[in-house]
PDB file of C-alpha atoms in Angstrom:
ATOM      1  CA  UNK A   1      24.446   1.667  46.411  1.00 51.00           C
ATOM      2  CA  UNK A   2      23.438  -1.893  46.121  1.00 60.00           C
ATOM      3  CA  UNK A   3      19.487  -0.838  44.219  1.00 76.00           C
ATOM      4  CA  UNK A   4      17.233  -3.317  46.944  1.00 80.00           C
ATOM      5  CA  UNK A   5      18.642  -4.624  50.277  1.00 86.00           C
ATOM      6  CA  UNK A   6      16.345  -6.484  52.384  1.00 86.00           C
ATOM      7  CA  UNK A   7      18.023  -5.155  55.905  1.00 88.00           C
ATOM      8  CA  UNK A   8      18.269  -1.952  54.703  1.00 89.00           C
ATOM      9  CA  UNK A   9      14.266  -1.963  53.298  1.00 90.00           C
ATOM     10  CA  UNK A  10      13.376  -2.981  56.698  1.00 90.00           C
ATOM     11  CA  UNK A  11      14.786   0.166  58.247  1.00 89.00           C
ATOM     12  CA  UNK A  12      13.452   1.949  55.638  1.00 89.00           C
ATOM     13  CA  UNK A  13       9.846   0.709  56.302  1.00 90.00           C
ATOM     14  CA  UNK A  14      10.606   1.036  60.320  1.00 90.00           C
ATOM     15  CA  UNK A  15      11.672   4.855  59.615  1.00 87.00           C
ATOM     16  CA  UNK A  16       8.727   5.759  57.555  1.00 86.00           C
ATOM     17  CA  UNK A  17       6.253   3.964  60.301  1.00 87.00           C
ATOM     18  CA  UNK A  18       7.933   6.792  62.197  1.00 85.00           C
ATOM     19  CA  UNK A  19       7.560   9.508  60.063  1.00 82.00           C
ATOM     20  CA  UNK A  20       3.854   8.725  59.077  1.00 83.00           C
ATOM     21  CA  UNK A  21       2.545   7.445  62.719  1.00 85.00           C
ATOM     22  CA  UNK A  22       0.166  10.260  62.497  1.00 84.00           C
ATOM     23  CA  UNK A  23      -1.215   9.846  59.205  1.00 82.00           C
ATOM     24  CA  UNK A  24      -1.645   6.281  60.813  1.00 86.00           C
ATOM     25  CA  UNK A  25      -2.709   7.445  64.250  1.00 89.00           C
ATOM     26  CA  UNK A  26      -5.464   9.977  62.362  1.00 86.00           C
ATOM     27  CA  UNK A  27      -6.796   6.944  60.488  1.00 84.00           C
ATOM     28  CA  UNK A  28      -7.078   4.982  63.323  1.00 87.00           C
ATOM     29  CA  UNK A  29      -9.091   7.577  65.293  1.00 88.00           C
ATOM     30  CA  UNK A  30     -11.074   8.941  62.166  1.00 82.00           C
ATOM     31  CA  UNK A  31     -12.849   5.795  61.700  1.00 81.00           C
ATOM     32  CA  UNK A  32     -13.963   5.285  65.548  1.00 83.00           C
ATOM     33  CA  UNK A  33     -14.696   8.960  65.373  1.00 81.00           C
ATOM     34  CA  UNK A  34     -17.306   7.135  62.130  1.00 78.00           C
ATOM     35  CA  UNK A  35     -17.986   4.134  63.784  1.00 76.00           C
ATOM     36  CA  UNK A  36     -18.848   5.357  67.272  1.00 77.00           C
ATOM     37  CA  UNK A  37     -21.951   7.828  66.393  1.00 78.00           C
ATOM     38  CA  UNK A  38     -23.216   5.068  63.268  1.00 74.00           C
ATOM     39  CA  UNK A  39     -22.626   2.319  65.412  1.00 72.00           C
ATOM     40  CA  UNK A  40     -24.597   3.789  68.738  1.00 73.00           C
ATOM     41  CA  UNK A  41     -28.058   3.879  66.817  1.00 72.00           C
ATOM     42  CA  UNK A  42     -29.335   0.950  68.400  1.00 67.00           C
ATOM     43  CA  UNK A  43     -28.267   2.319  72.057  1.00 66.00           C
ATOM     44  CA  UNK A  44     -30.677   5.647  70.892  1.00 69.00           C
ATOM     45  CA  UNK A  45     -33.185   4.169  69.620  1.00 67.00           C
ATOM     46  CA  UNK A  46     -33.698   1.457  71.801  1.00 61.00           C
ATOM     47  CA  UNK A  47     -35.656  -2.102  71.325  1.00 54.00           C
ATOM     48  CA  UNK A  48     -37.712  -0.759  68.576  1.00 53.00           C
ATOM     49  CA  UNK A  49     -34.065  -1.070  66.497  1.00 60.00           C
ATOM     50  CA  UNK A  50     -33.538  -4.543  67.858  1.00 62.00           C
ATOM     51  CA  UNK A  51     -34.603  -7.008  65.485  1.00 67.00           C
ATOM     52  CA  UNK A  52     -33.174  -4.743  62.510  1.00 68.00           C
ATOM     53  CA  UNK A  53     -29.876  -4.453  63.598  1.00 67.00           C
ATOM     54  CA  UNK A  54     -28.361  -7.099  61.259  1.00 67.00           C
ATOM     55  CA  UNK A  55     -29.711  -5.196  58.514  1.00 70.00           C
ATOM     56  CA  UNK A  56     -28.685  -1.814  59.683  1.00 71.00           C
ATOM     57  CA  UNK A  57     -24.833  -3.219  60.307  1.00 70.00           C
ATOM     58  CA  UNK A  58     -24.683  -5.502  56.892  1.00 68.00           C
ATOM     59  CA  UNK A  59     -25.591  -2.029  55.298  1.00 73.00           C
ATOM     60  CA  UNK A  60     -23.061   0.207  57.130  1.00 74.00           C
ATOM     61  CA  UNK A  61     -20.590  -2.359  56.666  1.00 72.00           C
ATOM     62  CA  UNK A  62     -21.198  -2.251  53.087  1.00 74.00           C
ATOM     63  CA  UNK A  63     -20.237   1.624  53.317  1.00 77.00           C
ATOM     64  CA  UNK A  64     -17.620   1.279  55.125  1.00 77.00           C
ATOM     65  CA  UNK A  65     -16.406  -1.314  52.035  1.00 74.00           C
ATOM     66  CA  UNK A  66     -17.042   0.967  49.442  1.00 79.00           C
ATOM     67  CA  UNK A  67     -14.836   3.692  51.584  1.00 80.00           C
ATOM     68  CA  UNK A  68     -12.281   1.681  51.546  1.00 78.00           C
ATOM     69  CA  UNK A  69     -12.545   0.759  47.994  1.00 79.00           C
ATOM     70  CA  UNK A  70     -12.173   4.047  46.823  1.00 85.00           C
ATOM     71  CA  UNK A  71      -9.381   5.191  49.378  1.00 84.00           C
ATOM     72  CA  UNK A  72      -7.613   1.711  47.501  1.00 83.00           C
ATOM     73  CA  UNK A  73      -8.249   4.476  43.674  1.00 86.00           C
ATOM     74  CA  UNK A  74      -6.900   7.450  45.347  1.00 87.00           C
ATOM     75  CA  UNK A  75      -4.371   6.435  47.851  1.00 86.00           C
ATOM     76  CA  UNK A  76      -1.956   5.932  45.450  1.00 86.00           C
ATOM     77  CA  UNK A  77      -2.070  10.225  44.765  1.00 87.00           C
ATOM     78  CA  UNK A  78      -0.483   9.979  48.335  1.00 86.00           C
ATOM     79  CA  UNK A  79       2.661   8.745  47.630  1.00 87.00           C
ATOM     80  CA  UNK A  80       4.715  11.733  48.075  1.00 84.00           C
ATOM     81  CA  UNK A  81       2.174  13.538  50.089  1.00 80.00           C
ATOM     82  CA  UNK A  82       4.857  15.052  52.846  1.00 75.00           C
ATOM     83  CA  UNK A  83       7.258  16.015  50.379  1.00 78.00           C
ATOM     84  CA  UNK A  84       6.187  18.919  49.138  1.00 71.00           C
ATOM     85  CA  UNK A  85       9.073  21.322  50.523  1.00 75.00           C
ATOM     86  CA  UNK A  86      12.833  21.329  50.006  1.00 77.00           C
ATOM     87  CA  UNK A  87      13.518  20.467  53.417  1.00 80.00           C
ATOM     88  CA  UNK A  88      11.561  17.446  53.813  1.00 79.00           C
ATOM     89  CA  UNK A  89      12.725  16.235  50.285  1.00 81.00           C
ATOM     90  CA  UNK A  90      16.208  16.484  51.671  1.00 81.00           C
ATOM     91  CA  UNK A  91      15.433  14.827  55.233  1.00 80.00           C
ATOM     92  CA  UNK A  92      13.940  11.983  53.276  1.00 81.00           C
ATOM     93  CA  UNK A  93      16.706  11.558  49.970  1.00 83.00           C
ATOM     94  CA  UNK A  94      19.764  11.474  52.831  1.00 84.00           C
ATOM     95  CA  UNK A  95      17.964   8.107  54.078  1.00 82.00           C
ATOM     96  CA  UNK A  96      20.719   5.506  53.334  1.00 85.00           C
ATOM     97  CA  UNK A  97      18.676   3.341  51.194  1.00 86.00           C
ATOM     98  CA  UNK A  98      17.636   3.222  47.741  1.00 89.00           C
ATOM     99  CA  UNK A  99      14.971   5.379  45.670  1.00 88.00           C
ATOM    100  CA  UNK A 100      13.607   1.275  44.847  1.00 90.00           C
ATOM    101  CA  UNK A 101      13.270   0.970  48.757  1.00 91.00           C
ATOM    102  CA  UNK A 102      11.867   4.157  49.969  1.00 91.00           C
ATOM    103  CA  UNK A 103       9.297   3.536  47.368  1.00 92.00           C
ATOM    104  CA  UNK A 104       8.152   0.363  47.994  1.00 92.00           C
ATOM    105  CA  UNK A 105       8.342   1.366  51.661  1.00 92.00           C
ATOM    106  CA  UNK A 106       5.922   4.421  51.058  1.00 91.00           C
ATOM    107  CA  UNK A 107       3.999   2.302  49.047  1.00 92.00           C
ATOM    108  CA  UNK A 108       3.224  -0.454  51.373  1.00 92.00           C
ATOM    109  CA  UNK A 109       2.441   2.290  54.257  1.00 91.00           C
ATOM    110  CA  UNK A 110      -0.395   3.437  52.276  1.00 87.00           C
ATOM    111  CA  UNK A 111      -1.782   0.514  50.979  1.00 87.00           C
ATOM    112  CA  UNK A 112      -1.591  -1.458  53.940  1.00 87.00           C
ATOM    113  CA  UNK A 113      -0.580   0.402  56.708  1.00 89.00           C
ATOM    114  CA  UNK A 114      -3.189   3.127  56.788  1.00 87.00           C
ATOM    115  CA  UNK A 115      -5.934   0.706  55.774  1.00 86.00           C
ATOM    116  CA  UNK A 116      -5.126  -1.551  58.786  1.00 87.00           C
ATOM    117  CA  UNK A 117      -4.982   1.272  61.123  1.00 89.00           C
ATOM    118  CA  UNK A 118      -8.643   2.250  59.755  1.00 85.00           C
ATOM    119  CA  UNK A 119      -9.845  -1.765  60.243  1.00 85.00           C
ATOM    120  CA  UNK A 120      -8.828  -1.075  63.819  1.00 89.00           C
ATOM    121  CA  UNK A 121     -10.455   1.868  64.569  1.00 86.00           C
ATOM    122  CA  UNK A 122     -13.763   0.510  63.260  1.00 84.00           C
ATOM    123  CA  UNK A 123     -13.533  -2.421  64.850  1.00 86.00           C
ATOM    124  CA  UNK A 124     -12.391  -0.844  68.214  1.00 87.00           C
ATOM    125  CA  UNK A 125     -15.284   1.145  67.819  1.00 83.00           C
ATOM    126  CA  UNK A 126     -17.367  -1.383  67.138  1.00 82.00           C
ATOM    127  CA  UNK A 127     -15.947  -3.157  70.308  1.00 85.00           C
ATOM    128  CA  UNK A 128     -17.415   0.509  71.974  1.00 83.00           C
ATOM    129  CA  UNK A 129     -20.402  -0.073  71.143  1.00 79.00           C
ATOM    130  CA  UNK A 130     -21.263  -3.545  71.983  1.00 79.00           C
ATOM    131  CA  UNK A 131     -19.922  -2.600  75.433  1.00 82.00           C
ATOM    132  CA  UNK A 132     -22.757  -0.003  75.569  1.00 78.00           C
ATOM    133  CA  UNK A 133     -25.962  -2.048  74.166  1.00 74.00           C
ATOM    134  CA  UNK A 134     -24.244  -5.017  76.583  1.00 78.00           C
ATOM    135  CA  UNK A 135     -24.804  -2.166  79.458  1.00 79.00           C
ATOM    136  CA  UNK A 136     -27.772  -0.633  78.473  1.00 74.00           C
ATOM    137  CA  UNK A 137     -29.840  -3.667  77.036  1.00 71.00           C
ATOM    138  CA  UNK A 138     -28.083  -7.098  77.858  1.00 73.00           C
ATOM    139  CA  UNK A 139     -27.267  -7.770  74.418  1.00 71.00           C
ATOM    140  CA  UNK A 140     -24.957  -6.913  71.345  1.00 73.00           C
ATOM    141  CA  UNK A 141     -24.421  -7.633  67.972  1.00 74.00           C
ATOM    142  CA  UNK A 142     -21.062  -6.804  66.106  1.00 78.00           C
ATOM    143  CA  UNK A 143     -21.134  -5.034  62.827  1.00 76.00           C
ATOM    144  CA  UNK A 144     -18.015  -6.185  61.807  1.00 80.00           C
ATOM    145  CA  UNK A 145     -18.959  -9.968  62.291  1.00 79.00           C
ATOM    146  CA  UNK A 146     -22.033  -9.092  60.095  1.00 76.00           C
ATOM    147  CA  UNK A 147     -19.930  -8.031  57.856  1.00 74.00           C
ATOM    148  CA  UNK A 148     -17.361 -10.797  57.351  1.00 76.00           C
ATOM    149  CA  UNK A 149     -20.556 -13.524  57.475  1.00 75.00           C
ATOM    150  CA  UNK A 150     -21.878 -11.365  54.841  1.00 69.00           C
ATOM    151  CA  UNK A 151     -18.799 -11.351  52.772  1.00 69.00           C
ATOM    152  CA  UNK A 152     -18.588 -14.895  53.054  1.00 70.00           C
ATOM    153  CA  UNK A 153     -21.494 -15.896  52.093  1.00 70.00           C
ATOM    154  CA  UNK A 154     -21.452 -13.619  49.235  1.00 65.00           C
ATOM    155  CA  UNK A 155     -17.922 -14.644  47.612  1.00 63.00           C
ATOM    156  CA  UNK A 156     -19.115 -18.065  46.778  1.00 62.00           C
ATOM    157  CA  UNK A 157     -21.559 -15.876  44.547  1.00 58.00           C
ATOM    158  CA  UNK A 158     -19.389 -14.281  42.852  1.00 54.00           C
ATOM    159  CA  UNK A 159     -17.212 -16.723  41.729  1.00 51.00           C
ATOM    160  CA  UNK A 160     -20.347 -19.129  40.869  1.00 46.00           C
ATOM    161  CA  UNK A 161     -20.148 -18.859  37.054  1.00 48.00           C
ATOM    162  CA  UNK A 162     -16.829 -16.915  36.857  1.00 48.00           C
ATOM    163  CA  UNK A 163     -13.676 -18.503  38.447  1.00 49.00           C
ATOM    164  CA  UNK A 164     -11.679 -15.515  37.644  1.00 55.00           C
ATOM    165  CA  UNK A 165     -14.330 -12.741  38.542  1.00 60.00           C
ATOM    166  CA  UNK A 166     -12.687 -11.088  41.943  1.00 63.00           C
ATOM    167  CA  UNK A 167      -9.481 -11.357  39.962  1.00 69.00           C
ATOM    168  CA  UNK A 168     -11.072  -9.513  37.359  1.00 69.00           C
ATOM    169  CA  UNK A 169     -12.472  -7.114  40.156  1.00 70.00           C
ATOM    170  CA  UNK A 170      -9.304  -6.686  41.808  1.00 75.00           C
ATOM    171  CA  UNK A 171      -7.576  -5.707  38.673  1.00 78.00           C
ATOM    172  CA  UNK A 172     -10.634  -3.196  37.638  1.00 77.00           C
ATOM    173  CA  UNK A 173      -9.765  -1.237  40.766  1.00 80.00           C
ATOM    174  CA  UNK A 174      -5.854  -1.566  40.475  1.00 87.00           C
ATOM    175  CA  UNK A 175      -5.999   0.077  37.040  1.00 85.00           C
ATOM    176  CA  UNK A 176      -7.295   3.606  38.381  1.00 86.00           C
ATOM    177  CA  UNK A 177      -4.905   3.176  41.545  1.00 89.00           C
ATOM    178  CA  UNK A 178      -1.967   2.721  39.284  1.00 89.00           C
ATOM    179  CA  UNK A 179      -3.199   6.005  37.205  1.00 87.00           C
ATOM    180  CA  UNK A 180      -3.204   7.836  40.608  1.00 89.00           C
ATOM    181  CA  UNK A 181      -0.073   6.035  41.928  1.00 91.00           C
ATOM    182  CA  UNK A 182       1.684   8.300  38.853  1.00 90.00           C
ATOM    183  CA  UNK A 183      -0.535  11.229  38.924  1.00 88.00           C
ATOM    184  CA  UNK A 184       0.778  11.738  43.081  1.00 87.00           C
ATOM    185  CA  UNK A 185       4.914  11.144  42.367  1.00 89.00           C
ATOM    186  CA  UNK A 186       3.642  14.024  39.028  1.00 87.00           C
ATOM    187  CA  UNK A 187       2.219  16.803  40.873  1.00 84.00           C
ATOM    188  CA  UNK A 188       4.623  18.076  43.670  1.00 76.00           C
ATOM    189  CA  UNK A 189       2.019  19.982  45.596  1.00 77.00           C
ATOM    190  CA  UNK A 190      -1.819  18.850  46.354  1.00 80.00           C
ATOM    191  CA  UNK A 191      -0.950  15.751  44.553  1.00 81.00           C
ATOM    192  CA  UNK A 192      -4.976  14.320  45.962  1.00 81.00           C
ATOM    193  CA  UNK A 193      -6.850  17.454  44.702  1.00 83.00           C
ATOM    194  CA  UNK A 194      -5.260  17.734  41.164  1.00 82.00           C
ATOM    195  CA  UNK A 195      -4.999  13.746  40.765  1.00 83.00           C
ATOM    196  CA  UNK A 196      -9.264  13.695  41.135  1.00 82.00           C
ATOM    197  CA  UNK A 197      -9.755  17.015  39.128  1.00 84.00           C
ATOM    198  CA  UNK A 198      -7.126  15.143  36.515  1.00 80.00           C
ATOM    199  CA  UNK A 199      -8.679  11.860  36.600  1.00 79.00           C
ATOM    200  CA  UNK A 200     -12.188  13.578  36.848  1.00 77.00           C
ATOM    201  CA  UNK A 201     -11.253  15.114  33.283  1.00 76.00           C
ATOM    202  CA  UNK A 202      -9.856  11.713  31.836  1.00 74.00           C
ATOM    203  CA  UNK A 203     -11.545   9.003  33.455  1.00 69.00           C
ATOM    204  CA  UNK A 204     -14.391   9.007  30.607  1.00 66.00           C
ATOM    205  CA  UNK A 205     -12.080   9.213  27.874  1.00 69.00           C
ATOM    206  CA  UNK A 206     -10.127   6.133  29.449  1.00 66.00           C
ATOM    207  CA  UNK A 207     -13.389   4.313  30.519  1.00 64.00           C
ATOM    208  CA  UNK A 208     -14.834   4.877  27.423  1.00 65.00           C
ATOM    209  CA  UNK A 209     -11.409   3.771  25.276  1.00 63.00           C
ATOM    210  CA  UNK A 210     -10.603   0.987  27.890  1.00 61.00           C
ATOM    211  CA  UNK A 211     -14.315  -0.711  27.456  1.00 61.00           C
ATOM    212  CA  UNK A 212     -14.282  -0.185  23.389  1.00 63.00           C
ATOM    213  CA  UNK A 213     -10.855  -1.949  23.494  1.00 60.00           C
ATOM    214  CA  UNK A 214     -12.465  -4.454  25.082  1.00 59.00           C
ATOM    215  CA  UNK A 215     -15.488  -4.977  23.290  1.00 59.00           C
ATOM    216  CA  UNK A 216     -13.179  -4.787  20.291  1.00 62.00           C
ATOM    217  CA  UNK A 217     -11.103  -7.368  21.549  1.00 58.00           C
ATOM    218  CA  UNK A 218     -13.583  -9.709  23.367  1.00 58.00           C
ATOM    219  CA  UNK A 219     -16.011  -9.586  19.387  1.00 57.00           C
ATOM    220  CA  UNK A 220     -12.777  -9.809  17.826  1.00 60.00           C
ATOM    221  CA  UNK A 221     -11.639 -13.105  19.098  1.00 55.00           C
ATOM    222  CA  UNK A 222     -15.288 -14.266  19.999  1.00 55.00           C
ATOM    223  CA  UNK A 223     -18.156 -13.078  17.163  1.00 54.00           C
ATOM    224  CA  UNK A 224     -20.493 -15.480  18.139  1.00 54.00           C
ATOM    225  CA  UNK A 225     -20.420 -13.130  21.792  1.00 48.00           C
ATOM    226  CA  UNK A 226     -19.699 -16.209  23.669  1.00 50.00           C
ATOM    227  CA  UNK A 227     -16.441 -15.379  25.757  1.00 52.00           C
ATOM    228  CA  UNK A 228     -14.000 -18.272  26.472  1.00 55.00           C
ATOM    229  CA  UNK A 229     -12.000 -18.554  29.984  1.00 58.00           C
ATOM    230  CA  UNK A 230      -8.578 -17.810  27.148  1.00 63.00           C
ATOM    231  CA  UNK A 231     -10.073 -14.981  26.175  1.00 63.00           C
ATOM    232  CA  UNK A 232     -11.378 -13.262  29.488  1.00 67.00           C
ATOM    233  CA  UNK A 233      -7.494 -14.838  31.008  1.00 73.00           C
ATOM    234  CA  UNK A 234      -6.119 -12.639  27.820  1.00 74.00           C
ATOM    235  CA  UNK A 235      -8.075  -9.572  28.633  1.00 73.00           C
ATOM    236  CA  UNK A 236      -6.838  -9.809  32.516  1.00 77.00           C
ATOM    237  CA  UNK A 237      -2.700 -10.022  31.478  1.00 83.00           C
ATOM    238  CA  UNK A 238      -2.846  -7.191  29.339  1.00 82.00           C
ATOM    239  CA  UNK A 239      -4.483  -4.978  31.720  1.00 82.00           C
ATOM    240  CA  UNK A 240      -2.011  -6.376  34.561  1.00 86.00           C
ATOM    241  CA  UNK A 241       0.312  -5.725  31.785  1.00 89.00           C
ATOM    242  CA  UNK A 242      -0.201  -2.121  31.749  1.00 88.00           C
ATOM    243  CA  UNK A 243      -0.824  -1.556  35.389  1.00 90.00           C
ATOM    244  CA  UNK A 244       2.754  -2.923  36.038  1.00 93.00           C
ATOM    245  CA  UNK A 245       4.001  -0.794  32.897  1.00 94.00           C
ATOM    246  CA  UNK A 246       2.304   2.376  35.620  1.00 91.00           C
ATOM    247  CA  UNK A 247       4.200   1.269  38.688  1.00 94.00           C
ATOM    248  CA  UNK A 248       7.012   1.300  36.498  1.00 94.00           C
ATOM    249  CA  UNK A 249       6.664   5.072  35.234  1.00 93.00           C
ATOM    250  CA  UNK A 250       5.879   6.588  38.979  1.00 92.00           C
ATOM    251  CA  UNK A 251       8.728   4.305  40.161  1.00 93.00           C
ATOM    252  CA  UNK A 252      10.949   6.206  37.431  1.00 92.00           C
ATOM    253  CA  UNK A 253       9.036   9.743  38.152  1.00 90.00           C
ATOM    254  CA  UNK A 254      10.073   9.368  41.975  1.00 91.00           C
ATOM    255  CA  UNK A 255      13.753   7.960  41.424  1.00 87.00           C
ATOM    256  CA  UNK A 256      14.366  11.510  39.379  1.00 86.00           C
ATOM    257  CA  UNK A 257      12.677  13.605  42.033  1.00 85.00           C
ATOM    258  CA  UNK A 258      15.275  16.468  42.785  1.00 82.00           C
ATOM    259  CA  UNK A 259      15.500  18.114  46.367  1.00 77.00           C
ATOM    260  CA  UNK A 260      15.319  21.734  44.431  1.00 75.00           C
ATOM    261  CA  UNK A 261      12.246  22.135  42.404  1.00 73.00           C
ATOM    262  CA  UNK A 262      10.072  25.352  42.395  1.00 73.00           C
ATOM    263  CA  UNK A 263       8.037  24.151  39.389  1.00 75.00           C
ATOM    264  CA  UNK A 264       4.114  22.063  39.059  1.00 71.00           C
ATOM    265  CA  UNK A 265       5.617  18.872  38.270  1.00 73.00           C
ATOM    266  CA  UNK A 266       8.189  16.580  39.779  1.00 75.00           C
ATOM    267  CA  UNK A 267      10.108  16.629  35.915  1.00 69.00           C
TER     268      UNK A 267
END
């Protein structure tokens, strides 16, 4: 079998939308089950809550960030969440595609499929409850609009003396994902709970090695401790370096999954 086929990856992705509508349809309805209650506090507590309502919603919006920041670590300990018995391991290795497709499939269901379904429930339940101050008070403000002026004022920020900062962000939080993207194809049952106890036990042994190597490496190539763009830009491919080197070993770990396997570990 031909390893990628772009027709055949699409009904890949289409069949796994199937199979994992309710992981999407609980995501959906978890976060207006949040963002209903949260969002309502200026309906309860009337006009007193008014004029700190921008406050209150950049604040909860900033929550609601860092939640989805650190489902971005862990989600990647989902991967083979469903397949922790022989007879959905054999439902889901009959699929006539590839292991390379019905991994990237998976893959792009968690990381952008559930996320998206969580976007809309907030902002459907934000929706909720500007329909209810509109009622009640003749006015509403939108949390998530408070949010995305706050983000954009604040990127400009970020990237004022660093051009290369949110890429440097973005590949400080891909580096733990990729850890848990091989920790969930390793365990073959409660692949979440023993990825955090795992990483829990080696995250200040890496954090501690990863920022040594660094300091090592950034004094090493600049003593004077003034950093140049070439060598932050060096620091940045070797650590995409080795997060592509960990999508490579859970890619590997889920293409030798067998359909029989009574022990810990997907080996």
């Amino acid at each position: 079998m031909k390893n990628f086929q772009f027709n055949r990856f699409i009904n890949t992705l289409r069949w796994q939308l199937t199979e994992r509508r309710g992981y999407l349809t609980f995501a959906a309805a978890g976060f207006i089950a949040i963002a209903i209650p949260t969002l309502l506090v200026p309906l309860l507590t009337g006009a007193f809550f008014r004029d700190t309502y921008p406050q209150y919603a950049e604040s909860l919006s900033t929550l609601m960030l860092i939640a989805y920041g650190w489902y971005m670590v862990t989600c990647g300990s989902l991967i083979v969440s469903e397949l922790g018995n022989k007879r959905n391991r054999i439902s889901a290795f009959m699929l006539p595609a590839s292991r390379l497709e019905k991994f990237v499939a998976r893959y792009l269901i968690l990381t952008i499929g559930l996320p998206l379904a969580a976007g809309i429930g907030y902002a459907a339940g934000d929706l909720l409850q500007m329909a209810a101050n509109q009622v009640v008070f003749g006015y509403c403000r939108s949390s998530v609009a408070i949010f995305v002026v706050t983000l954009h004022d604040m990127l400009p920020r970020l990237s004022l003396n660093f051009g290369d900062t949110l890429l440097a962000l973005e590949l400080m939080v891909w580096f733990p994902h990729s850890l848990f993207l091989i920790a969930g194809t390793l365990f073959r049952r409660h692949a979440w709970v023993l990825s955090n106890l795992l990483m829990f036990v080696l995250s200040a042994l890496l954090s501690t090695a990863v920022l040594w190597g660094a300091k090592t490496l950034f004094y090493s190539l600049a003593p004077d401790g003034i950093y140049s763009v070439g060598v932050i830009m060096l620091y940045m491919m070797a650590l995409a370096a080795v997060i592509a080197f960990n999508y490579w070993v859970a890619y590997r770990i889920y293409s030798r999954m067998q359909a029989v396997n009574n022990k810990w570990f997907n080996l």
